[in-house]
CSV table of N, CA, C and O in Angstrom, one decimal:
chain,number,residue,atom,x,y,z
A,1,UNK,N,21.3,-25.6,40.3
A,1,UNK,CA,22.6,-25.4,39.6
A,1,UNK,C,22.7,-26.5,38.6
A,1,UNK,O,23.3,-26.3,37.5
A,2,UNK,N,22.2,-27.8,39.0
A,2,UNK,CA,22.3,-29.1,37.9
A,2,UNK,C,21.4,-28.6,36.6
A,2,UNK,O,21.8,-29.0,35.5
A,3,UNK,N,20.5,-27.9,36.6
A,3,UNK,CA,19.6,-27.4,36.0
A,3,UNK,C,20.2,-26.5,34.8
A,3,UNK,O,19.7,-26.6,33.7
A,4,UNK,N,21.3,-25.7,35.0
A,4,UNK,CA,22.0,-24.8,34.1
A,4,UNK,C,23.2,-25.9,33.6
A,4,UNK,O,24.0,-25.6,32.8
A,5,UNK,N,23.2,-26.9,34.1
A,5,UNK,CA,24.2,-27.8,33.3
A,5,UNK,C,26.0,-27.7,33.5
A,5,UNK,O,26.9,-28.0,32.7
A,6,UNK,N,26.0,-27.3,34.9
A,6,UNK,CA,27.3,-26.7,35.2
A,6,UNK,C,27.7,-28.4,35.4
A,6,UNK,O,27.1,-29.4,35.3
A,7,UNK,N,29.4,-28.0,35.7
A,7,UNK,CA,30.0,-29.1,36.1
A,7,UNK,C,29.9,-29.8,37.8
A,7,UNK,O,30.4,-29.2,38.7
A,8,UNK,N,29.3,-30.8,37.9
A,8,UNK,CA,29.4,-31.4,39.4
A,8,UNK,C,30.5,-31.0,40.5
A,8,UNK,O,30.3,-30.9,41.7
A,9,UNK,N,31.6,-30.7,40.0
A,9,UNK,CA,32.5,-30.0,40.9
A,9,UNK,C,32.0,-28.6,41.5
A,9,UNK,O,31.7,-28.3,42.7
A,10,UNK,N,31.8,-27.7,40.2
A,10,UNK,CA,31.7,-26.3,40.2
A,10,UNK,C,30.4,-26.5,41.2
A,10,UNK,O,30.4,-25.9,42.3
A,11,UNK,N,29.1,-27.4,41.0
A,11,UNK,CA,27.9,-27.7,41.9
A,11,UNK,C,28.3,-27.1,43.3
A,11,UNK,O,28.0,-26.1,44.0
A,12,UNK,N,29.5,-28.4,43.4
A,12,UNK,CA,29.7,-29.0,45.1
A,12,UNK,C,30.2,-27.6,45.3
A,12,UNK,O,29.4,-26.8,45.9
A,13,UNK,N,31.2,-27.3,44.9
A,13,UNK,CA,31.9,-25.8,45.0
A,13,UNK,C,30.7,-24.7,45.4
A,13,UNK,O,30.6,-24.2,46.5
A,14,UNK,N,29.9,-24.6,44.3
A,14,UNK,CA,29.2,-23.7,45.0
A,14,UNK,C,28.2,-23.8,46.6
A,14,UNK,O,28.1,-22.9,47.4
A,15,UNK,N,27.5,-24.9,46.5
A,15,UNK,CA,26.8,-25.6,47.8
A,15,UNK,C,27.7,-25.4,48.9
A,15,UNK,O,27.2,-24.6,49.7
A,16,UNK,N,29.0,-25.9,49.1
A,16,UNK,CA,29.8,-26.4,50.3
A,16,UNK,C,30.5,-25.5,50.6
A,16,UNK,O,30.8,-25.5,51.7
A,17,UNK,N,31.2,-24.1,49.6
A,17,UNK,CA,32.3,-23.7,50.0
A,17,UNK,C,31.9,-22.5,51.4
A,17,UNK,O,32.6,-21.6,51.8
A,18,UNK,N,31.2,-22.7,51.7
A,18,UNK,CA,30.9,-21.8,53.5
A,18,UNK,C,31.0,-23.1,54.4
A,18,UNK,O,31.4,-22.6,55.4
A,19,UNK,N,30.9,-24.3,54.5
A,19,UNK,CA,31.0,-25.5,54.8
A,19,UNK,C,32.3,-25.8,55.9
A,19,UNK,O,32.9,-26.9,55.8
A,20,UNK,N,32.5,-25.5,56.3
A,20,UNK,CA,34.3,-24.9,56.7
A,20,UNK,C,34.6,-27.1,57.0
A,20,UNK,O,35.6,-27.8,56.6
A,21,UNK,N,33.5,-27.4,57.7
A,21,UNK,CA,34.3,-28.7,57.8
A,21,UNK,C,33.4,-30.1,56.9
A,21,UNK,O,32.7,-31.1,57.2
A,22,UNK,N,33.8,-29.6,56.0
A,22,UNK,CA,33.0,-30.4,54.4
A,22,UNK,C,33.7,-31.2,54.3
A,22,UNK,O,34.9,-31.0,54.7
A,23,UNK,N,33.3,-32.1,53.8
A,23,UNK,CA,34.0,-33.9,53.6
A,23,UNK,C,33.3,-34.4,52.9
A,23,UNK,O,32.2,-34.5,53.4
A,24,UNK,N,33.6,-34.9,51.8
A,24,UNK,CA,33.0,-35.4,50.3
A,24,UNK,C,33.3,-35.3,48.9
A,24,UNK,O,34.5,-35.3,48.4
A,25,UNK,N,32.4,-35.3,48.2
A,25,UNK,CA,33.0,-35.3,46.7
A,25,UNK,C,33.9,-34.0,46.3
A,25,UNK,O,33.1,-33.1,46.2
A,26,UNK,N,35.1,-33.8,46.1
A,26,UNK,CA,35.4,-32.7,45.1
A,26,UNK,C,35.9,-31.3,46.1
A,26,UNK,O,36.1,-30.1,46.0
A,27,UNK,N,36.1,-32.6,47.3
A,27,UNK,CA,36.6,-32.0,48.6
A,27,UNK,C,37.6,-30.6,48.6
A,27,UNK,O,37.6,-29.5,49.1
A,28,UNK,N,38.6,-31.4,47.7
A,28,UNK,CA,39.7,-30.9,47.8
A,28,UNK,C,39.6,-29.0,47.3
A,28,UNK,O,40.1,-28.1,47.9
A,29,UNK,N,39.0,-29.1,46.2
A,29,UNK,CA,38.4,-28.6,45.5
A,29,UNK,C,37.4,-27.2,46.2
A,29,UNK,O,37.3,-26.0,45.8
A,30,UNK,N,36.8,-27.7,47.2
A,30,UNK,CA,36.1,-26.7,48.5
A,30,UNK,C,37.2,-26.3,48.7
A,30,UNK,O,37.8,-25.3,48.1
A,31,UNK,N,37.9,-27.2,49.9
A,31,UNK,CA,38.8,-26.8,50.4
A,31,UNK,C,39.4,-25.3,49.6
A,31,UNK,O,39.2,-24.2,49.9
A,32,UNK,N,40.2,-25.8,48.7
A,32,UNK,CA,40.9,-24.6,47.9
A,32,UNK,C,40.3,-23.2,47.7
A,32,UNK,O,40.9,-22.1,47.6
A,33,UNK,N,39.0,-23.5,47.6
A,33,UNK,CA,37.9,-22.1,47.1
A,33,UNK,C,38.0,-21.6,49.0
A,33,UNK,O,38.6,-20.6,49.4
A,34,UNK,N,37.5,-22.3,49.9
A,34,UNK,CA,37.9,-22.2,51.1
A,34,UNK,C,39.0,-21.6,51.5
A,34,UNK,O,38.9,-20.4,51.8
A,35,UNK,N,40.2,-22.3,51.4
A,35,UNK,CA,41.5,-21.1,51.3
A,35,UNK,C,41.7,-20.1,50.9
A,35,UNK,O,42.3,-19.3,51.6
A,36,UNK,N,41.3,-19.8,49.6
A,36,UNK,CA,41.4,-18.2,48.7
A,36,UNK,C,40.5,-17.4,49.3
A,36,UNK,O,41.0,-16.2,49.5
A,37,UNK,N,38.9,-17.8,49.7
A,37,UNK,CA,38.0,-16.9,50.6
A,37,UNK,C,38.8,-16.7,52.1
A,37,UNK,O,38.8,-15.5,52.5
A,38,UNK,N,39.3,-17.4,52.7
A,38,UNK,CA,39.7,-16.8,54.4
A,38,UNK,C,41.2,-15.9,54.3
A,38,UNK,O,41.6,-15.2,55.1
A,39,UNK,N,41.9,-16.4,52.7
A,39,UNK,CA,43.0,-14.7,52.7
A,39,UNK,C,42.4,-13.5,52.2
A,39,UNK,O,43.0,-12.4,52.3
A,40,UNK,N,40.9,-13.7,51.4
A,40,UNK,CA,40.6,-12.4,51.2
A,40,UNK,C,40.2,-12.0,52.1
A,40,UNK,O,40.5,-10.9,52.3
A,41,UNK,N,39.4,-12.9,53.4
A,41,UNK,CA,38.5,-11.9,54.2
A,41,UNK,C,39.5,-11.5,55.4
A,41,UNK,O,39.2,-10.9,56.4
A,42,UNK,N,40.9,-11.8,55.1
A,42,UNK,CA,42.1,-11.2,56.3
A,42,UNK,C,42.4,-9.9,55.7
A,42,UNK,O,42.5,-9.0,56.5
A,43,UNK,N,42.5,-9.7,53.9
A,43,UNK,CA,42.8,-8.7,53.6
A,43,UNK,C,41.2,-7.8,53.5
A,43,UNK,O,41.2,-6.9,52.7
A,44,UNK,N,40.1,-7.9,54.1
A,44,UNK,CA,39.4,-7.5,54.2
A,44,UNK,C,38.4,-6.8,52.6
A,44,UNK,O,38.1,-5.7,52.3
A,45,UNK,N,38.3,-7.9,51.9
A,45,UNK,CA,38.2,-8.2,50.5
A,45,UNK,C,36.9,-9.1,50.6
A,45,UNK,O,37.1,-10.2,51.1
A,46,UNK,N,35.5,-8.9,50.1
A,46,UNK,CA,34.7,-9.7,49.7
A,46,UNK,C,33.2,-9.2,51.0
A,46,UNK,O,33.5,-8.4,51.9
A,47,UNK,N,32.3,-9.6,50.8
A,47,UNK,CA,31.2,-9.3,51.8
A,47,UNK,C,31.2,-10.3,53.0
A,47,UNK,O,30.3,-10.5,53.8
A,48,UNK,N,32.0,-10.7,53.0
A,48,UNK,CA,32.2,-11.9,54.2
A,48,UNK,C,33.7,-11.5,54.9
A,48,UNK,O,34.8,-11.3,54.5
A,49,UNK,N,33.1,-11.5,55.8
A,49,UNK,CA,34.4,-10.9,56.8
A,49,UNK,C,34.9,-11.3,58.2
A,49,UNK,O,35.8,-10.9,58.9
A,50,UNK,N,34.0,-12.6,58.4
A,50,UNK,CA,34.2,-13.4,59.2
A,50,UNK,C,35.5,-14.2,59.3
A,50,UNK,O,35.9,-15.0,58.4
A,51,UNK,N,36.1,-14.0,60.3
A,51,UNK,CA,37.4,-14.5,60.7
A,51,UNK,C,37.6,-15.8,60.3
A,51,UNK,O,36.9,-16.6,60.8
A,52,UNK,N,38.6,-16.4,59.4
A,52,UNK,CA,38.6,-17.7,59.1
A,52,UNK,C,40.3,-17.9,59.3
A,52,UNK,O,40.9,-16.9,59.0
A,53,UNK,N,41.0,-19.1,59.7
A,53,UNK,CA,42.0,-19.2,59.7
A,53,UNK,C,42.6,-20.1,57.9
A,53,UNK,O,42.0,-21.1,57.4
A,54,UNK,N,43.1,-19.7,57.6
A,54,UNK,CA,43.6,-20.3,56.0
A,54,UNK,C,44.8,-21.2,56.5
A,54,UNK,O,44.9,-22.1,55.7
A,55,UNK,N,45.3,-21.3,57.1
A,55,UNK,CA,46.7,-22.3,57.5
A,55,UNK,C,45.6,-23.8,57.9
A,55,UNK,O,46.1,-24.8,57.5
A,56,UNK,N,44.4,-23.9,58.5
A,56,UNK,CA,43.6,-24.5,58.3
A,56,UNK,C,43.4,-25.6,57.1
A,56,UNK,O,43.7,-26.7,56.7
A,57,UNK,N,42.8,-24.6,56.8
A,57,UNK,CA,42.6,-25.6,54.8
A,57,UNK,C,43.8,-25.6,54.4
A,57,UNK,O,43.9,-26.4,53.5
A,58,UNK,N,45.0,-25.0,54.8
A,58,UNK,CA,46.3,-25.7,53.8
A,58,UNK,C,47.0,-26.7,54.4
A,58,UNK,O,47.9,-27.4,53.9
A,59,UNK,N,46.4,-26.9,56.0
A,59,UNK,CA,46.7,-28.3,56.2
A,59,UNK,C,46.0,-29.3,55.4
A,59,UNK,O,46.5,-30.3,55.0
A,60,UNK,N,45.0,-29.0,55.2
A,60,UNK,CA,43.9,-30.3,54.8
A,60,UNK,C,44.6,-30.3,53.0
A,60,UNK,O,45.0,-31.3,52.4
A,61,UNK,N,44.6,-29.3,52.8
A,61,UNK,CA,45.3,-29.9,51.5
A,61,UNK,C,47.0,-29.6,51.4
A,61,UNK,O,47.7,-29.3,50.4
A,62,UNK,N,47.6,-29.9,52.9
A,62,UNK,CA,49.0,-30.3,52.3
A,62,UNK,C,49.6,-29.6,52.0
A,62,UNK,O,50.8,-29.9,51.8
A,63,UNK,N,49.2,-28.0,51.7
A,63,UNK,CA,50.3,-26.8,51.3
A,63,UNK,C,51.0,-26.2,52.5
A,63,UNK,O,50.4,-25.9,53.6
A,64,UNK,N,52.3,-26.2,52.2
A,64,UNK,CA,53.2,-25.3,53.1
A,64,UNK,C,52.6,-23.9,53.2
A,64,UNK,O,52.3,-23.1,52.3
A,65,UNK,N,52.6,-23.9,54.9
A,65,UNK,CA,52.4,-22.7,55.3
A,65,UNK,C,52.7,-21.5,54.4
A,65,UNK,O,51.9,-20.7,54.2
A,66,UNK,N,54.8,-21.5,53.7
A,66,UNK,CA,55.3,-20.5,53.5
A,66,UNK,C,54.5,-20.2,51.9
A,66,UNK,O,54.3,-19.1,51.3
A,67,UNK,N,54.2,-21.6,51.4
A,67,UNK,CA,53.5,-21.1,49.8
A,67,UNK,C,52.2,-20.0,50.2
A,67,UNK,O,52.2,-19.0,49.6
A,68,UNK,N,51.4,-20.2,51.1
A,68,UNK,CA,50.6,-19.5,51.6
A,68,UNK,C,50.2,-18.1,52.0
A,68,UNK,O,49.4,-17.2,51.8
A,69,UNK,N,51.7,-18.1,53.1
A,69,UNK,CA,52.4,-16.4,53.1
A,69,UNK,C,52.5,-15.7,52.0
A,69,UNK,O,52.1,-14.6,51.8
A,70,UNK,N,53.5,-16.8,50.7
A,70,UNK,CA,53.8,-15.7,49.1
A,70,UNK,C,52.4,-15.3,48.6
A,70,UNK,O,52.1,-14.2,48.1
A,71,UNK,N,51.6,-16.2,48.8
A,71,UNK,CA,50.4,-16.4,48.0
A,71,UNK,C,49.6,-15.0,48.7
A,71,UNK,O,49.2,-14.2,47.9
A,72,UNK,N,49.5,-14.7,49.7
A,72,UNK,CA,48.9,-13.5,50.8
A,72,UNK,C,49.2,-12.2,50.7
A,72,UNK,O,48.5,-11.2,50.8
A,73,UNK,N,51.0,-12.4,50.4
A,73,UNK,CA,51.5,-11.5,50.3
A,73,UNK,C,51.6,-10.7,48.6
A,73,UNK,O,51.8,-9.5,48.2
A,74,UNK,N,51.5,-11.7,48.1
A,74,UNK,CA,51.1,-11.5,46.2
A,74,UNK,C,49.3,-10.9,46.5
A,74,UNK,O,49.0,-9.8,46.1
A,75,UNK,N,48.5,-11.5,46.9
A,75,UNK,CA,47.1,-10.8,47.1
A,75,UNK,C,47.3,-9.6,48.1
A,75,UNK,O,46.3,-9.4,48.8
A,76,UNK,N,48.1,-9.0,48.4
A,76,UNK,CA,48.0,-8.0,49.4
A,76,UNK,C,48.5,-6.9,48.5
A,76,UNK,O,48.4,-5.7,48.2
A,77,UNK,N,48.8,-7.2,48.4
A,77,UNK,CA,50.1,-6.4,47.0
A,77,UNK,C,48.9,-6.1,45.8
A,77,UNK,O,49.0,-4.9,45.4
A,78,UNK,N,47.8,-6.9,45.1
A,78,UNK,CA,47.2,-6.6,44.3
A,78,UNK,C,46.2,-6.2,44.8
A,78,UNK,O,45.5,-5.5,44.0
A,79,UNK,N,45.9,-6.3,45.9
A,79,UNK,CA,44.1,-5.9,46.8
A,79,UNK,C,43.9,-4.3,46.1
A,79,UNK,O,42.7,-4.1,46.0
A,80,UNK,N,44.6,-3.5,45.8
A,80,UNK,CA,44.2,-2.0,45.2
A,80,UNK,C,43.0,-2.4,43.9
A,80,UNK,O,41.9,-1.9,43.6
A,81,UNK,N,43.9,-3.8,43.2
A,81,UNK,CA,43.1,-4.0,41.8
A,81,UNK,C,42.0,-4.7,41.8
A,81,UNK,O,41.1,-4.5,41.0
A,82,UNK,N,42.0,-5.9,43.2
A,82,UNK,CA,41.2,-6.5,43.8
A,82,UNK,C,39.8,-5.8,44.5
A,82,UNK,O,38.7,-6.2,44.4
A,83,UNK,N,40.2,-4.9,45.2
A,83,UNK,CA,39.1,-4.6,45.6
A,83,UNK,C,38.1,-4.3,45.1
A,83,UNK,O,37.1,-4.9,45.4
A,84,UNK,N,37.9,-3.3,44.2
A,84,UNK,CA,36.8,-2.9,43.4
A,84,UNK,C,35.9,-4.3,42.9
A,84,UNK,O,34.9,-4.4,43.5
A,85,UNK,N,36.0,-4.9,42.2
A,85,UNK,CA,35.9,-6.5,41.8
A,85,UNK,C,35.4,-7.2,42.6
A,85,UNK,O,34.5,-8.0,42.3
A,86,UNK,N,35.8,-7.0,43.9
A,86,UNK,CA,35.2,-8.1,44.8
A,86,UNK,C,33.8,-7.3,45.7
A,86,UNK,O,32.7,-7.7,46.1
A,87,UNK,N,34.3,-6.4,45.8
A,87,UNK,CA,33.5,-5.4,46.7
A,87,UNK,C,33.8,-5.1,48.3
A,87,UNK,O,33.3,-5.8,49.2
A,88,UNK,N,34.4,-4.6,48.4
A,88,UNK,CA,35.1,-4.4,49.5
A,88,UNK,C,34.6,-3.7,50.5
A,88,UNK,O,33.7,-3.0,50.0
A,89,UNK,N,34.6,-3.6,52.0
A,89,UNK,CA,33.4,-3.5,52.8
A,89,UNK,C,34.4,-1.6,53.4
A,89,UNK,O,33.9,-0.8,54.2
């Protein structure tokens, strides 16, 4: 990935974000990509469908629960336009 000249974040992001208990550079950053992957795979959205709890990573980064519900409920609501895009199982 350093090789195509990406940014060191986007790197860690890509390496770590399956990582569920990653701790390090640009943490936060997993984390968040972390969050967005375990509401898709509740709305059954993406090739990964393994059960992940998301209230999890929004402790670790400090978001209220209820931003998380709008945020679920706004992706549940779009999943018709989402799914095709992501690949849906």
């Amino acid at each position: 990935l350093e090789h195509w000249n990406l940014p060191p974040e986007v790197v860690t992001v890509a390496r770590h974000h399956q990582q569920v208990e990653y701790a390090g550079p640009h943490q936060e950053t997993v984390w968040l990509v972390q969050l967005a992957n375990a509401l898709l795979k509740d709305l059954a959205l993406g090739d990964d469908l393994e059960p992940e709890d998301p209230l999890h990573h929004a402790r670790l980064l400090a978001i209220d629960p209820a931003v998380v519900f709008e945020i679920y409920e706004q992706l549940k609501l779009a999943s018709t336009t989402i799914d095709p895009a992501v690949g849906s199982h």
